[in-house]
mmCIF file of C-alpha atoms in Angstrom:
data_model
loop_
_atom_site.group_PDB
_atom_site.id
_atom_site.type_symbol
_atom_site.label_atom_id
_atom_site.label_comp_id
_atom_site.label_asym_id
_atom_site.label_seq_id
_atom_site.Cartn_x
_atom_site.Cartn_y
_atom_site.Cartn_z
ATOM 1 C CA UNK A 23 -15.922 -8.988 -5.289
ATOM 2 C CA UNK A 24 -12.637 -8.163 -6.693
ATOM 3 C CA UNK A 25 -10.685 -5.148 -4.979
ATOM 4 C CA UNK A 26 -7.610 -3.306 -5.589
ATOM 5 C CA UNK A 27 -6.062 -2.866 -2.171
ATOM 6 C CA UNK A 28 -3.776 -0.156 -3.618
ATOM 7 C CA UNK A 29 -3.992 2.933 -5.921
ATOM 8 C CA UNK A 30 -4.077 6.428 -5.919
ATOM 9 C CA UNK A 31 -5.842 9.586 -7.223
ATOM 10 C CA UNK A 32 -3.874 12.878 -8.174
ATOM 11 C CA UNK A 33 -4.131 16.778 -9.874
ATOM 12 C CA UNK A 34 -0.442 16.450 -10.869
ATOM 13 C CA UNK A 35 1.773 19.399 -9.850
ATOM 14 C CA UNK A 36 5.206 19.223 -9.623
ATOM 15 C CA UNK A 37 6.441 20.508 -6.122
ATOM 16 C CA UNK A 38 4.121 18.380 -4.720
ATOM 17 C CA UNK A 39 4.430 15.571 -6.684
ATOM 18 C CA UNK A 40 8.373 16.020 -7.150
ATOM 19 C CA UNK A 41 9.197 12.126 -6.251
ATOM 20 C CA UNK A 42 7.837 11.945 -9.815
ATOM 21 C CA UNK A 43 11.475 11.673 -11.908
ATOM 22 C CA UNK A 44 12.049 12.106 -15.088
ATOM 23 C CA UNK A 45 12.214 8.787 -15.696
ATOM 24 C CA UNK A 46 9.110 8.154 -14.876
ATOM 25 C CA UNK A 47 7.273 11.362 -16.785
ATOM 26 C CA UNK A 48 4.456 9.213 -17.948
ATOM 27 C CA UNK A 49 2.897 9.998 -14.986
ATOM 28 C CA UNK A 50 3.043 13.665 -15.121
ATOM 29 C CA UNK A 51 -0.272 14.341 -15.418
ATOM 30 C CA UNK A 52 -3.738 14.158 -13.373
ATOM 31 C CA UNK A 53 -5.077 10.761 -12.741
ATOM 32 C CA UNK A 54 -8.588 10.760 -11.191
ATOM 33 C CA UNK A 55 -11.420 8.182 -11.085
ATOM 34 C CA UNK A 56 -12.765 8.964 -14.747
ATOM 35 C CA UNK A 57 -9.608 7.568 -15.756
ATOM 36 C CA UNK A 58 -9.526 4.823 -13.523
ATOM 37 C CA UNK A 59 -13.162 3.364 -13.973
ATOM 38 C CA UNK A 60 -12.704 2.718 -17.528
ATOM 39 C CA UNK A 61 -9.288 0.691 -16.472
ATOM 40 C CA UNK A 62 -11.221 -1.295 -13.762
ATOM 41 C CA UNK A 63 -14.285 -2.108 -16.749
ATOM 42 C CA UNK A 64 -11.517 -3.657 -18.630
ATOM 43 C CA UNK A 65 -9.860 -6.055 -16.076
ATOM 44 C CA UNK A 66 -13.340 -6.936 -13.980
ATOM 45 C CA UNK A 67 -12.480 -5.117 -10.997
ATOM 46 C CA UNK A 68 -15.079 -4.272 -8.450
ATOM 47 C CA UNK A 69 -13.602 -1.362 -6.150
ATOM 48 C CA UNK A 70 -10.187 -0.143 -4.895
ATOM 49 C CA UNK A 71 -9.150 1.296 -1.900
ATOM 50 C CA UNK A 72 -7.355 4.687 -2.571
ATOM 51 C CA UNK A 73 -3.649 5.073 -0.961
ATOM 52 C CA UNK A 74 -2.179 8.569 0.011
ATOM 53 C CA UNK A 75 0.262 9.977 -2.263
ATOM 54 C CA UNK A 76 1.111 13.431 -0.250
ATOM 55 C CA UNK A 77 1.131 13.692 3.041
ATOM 56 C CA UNK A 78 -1.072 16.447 4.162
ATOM 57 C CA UNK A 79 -4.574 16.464 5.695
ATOM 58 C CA UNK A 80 -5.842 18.422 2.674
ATOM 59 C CA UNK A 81 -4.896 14.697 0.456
ATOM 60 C CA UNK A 82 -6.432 12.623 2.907
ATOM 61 C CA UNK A 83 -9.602 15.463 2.526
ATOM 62 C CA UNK A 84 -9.287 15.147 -1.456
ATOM 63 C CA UNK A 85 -9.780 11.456 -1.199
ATOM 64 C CA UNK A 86 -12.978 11.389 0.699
ATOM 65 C CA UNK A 87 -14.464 13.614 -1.781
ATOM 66 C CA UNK A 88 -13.096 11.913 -4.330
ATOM 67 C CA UNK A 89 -15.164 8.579 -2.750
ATOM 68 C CA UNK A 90 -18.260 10.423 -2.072
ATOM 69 C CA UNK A 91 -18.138 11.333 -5.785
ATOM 70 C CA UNK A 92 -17.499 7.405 -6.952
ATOM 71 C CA UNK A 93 -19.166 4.904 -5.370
ATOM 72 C CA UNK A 94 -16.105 2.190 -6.903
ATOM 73 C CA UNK A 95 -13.893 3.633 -4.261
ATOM 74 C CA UNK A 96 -14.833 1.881 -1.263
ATOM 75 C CA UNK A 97 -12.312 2.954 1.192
ATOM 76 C CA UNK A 98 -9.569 5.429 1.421
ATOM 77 C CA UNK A 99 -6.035 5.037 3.575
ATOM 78 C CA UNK A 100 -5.476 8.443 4.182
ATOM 79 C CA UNK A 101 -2.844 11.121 6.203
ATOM 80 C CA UNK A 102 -2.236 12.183 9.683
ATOM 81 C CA UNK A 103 0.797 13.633 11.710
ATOM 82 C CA UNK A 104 1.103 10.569 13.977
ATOM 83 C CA UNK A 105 3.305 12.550 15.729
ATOM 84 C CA UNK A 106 0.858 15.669 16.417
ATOM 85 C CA UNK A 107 0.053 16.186 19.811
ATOM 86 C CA UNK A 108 -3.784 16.638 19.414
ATOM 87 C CA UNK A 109 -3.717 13.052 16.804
ATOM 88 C CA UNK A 110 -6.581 11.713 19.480
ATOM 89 C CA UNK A 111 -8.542 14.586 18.358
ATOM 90 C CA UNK A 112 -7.997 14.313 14.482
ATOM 91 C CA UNK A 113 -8.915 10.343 14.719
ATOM 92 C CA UNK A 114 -11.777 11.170 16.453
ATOM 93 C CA UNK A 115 -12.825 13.732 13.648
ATOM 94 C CA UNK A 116 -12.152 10.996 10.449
ATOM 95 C CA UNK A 117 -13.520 8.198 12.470
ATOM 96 C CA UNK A 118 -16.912 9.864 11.873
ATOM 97 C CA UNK A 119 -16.284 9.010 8.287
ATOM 98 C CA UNK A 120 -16.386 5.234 7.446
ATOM 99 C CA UNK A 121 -14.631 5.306 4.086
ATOM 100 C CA UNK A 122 -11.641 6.077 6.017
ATOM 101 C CA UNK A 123 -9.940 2.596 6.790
ATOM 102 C CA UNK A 124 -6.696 3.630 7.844
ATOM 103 C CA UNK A 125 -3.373 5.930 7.281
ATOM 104 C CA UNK A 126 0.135 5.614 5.901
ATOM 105 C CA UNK A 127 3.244 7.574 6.233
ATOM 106 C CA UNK A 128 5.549 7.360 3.380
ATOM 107 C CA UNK A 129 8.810 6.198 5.725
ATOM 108 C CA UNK A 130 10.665 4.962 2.687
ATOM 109 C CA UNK A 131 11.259 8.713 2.391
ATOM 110 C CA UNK A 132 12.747 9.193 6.017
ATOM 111 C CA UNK A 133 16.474 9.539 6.264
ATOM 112 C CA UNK A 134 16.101 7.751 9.789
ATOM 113 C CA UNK A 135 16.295 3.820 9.318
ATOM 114 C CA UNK A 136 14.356 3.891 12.440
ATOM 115 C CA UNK A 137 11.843 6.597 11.782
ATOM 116 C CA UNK A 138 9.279 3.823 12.982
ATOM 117 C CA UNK A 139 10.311 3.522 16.343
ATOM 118 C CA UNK A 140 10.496 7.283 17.128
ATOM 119 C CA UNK A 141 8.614 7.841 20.494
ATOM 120 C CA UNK A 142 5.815 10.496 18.559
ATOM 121 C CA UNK A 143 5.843 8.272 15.803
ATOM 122 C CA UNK A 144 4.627 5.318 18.143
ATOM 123 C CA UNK A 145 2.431 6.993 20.566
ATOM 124 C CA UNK A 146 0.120 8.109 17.230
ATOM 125 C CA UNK A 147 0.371 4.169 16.174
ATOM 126 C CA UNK A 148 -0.928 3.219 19.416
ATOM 127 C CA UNK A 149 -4.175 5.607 19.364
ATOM 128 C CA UNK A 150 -5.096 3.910 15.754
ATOM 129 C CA UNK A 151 -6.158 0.818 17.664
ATOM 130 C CA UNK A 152 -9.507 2.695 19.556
ATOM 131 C CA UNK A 153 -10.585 3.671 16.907
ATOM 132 C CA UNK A 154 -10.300 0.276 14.812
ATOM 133 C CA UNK A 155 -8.139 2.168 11.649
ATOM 134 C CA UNK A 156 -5.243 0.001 9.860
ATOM 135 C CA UNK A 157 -2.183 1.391 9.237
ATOM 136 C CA UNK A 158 -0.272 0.718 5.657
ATOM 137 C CA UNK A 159 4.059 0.114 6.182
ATOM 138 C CA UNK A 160 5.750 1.837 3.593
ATOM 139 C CA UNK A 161 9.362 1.027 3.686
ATOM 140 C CA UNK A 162 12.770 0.058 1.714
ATOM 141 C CA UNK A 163 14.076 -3.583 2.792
ATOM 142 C CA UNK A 164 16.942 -1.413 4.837
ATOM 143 C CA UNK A 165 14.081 -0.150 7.405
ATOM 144 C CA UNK A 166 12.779 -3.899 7.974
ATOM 145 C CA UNK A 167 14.533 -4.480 10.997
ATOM 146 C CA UNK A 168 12.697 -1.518 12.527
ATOM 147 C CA UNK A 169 9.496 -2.894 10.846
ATOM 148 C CA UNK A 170 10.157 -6.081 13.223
ATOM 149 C CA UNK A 171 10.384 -4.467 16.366
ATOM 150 C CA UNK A 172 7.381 -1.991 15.541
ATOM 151 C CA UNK A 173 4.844 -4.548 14.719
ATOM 152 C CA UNK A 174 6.297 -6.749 18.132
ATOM 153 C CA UNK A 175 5.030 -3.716 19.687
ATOM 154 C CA UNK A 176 1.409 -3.870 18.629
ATOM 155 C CA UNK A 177 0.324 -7.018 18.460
ATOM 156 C CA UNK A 178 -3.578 -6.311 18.199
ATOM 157 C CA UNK A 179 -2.617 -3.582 15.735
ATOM 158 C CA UNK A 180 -4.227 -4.515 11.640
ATOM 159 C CA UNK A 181 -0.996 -3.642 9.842
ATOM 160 C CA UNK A 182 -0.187 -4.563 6.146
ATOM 161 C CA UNK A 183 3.109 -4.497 4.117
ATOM 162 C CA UNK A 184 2.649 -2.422 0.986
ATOM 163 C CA UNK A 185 4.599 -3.507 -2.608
ATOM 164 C CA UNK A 186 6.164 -6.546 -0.228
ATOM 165 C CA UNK A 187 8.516 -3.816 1.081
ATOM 166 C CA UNK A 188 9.909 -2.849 -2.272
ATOM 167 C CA UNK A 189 12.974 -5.186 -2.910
ATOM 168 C CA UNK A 190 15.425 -3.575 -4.789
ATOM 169 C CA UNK A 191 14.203 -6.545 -8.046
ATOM 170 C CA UNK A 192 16.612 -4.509 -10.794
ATOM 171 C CA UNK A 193 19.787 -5.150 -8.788
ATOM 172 C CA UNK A 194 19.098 -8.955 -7.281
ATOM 173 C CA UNK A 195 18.651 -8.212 -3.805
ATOM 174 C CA UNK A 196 16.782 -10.985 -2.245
ATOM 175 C CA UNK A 197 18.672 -13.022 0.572
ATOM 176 C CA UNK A 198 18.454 -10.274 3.652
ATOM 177 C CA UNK A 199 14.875 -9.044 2.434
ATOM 178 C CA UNK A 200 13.910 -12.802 2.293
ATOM 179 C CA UNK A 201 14.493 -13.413 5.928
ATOM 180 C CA UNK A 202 13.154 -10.705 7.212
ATOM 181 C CA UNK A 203 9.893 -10.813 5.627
ATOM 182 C CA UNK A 204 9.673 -14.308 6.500
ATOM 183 C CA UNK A 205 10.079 -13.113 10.485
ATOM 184 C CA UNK A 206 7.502 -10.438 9.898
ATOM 185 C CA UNK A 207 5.231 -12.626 8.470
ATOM 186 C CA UNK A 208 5.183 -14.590 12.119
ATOM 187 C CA UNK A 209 3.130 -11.847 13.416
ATOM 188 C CA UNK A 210 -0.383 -12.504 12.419
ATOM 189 C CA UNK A 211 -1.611 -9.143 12.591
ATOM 190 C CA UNK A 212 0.372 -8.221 9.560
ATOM 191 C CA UNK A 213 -0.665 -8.839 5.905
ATOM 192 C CA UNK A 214 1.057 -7.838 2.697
ATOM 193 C CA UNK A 215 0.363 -6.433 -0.398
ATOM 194 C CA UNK A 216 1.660 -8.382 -3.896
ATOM 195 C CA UNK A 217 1.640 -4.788 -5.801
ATOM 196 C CA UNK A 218 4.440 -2.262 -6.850
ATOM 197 C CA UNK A 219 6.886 -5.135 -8.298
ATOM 198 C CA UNK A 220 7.481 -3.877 -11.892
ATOM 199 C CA UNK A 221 8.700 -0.501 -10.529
ATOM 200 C CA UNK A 222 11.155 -2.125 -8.261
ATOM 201 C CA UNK A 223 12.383 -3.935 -11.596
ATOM 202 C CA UNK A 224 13.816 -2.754 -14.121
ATOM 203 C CA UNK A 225 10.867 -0.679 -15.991
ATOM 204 C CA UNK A 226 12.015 -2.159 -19.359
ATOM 205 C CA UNK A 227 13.428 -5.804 -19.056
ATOM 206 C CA UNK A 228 11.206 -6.888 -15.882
ATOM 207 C CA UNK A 229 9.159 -10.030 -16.768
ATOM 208 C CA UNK A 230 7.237 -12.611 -14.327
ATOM 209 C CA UNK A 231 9.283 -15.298 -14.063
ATOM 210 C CA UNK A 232 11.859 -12.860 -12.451
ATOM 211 C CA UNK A 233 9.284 -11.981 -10.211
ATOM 212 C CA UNK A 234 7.870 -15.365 -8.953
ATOM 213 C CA UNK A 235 10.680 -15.307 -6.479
ATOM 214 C CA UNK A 236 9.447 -12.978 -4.407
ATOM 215 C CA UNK A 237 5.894 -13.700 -4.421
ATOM 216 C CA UNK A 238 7.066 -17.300 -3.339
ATOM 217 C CA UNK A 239 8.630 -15.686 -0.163
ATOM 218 C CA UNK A 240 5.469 -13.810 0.794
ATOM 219 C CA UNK A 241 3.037 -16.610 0.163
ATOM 220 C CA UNK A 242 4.988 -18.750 1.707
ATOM 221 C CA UNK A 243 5.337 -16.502 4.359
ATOM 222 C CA UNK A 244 1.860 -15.037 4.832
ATOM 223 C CA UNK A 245 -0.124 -17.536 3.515
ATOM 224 C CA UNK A 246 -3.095 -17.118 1.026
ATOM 225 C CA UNK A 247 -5.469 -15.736 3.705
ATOM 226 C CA UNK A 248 -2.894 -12.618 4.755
ATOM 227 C CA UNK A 249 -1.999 -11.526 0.958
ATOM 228 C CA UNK A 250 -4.149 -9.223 -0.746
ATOM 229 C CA UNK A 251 -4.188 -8.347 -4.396
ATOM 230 C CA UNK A 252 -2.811 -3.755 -5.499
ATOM 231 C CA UNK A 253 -2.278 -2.505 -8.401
ATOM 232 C CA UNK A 254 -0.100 0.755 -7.679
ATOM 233 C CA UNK A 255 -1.733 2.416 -10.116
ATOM 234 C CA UNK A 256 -0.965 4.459 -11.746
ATOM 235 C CA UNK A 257 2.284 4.436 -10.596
ATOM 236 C CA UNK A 258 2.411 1.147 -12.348
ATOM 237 C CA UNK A 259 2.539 2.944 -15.888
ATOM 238 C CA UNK A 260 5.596 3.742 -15.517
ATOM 239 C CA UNK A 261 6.441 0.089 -16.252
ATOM 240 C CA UNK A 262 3.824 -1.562 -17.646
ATOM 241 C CA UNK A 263 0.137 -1.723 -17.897
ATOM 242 C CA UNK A 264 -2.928 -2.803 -15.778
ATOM 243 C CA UNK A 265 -3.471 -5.778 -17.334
ATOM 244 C CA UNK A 266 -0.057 -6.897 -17.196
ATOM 245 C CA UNK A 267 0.112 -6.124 -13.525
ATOM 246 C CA UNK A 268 -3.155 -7.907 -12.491
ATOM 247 C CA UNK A 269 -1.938 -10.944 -14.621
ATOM 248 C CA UNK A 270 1.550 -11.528 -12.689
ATOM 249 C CA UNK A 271 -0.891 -12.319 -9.882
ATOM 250 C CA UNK A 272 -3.860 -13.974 -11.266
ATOM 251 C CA UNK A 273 -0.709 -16.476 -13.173
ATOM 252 C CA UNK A 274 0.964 -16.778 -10.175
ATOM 253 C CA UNK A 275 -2.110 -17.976 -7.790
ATOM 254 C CA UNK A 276 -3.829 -19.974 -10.549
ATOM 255 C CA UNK A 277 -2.642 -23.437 -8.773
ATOM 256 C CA UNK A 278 -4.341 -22.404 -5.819
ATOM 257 C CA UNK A 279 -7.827 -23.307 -4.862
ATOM 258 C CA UNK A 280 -10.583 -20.716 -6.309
ATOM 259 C CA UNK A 281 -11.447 -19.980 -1.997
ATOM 260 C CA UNK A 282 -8.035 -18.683 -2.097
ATOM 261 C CA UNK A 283 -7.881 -16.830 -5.539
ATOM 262 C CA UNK A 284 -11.189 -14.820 -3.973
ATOM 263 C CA UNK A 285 -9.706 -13.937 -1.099
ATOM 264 C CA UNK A 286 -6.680 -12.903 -2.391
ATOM 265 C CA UNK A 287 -8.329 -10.795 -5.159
ATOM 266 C CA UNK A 288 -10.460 -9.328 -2.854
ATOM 267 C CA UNK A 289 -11.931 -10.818 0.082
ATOM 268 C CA UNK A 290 -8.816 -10.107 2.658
ATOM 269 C CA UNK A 291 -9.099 -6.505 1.472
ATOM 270 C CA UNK A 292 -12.498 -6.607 2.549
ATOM 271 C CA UNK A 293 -11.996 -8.188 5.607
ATOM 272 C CA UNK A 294 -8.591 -5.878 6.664
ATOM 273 C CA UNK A 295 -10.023 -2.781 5.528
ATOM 274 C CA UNK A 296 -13.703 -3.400 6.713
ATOM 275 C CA UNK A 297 -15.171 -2.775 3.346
ATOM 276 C CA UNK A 298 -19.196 -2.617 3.540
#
């Protein structure tokens, strides 16, 4: 089965969805799963996983309907306040509901490099464990020395990297993102994403042989069997197309064995995420 470990669903409005420049006002609109099945019948994918884009309980609410609606979705990594003090209690309410796998917090937003290591922050990590949920790392390479010591700190945790921490591709940097990934990547527990690249490009020149850099650091890093295939859709738009962004994968791993294209394209999504 071929999944899409990353995408998300939206009813566009813009105070909520104000991250949404103006560069980037192709995506100034709603984007629900009518639009995205007829994407996924043209590039042979089987399901997604659907990826917060606000963060309030009423998103992580929206999504679940949204999967009970579409059977395509088969998991959603929703919202919490990690740092509430009743979180035990609002685990305990979504772990009722297997189509949520996990949350994310969007810390590439935080003003604190080391928003991840807050004391709330990391007492909420360490209840997602009970309850077997995953937790998605969204950061900027500048917060990946806090993403070190976090994941030291939960070693039986299922963490993954999202867009392979979003190197900043349009201005070259690469040396200090490099080696950190490659660090991360000695924790087992901790996949990554190949997804979000064209956006960290520049939306207009960007082409694949710019990007085979960086996917050489995370597969050489994380290895075929802890790299899992997103989309960022429809984020993606803003820079390219589908096709174009399944293709800068499916070229890249084409000289490995067809075991490792599946689980790539799929089957460590299933596995990380528990998809039935």
């Amino acid at each position: 089965m071929t999944i899409d470990s990353h995408q998300h669903f939206w009813k566009y409005e813009a105070e909520k969805h104000s991250w949404i420049d103006d560069e980037m006002s192709v995506i100034r609109r709603d984007f629900l799963p009518s639009d995205l099945s007829k994407v996924y019948k043209e590039n042979g994918i089987d399901g997604c996983v659907a990826v917060q884009a606000d963060q309030t309980l009423e998103e992580t609410d929206f999504l679940i309907d949204l999967a009970a609606e579409n059977s395509f979705i088969k998991g959603i990594v929703g919202w919490v306040d990690l740092r509430a003090e009743n979180i035990e209690e609002v685990l305990e309410k979504y772990s009722k509901n297997t189509i949520v796998k996990g949350f994310r917090h969007v810390v590439q937003g935080e003003a604190d490099h080391n928003f991840l290591l807050r004391p709330n922050f990391l007492r909420g990590i360490a209840a997602l464990e009970k309850y077997n949920f995953t937790y998605d790392i969204l950061v900027f390479p500048h917060q990946l020395g806090a993403v070190l010591e976090f994941v030291q700190r939960f070693p039986n945790q299922k963490f993954v990297i999202d867009h392979i921490a979003k190197p900043y591709i349009k201005d070259g940097f690469f040396d200090g993102w490099a080696s950190q990934m490659k660090e991360i990547a000695t924790y087992k527990n901790v996949l990554c994403k190949v997804s979000g690249m064209i956006t960290e490009a520049d939306y207009n020149t960007w082409t694949e042989a710019q990007l085979n850099p960086y996917l050489e650091v995370v597969f050489n890093a994380f290895g075929t069997e802890r790299i899992m295939f997103g989309s960022d859709w429809p984020v993606c738009l803003v820079a390219g197309n589908y096709t174009e962004v399944k293709n800068i994968v499916t070229n890249y791993i084409s000289k490995f064995s067809e075991a490792e294209q599946k689980a790539i394209m799929g089957e460590n999504a299933i596995d990380f995420y528990n998809i039935k």
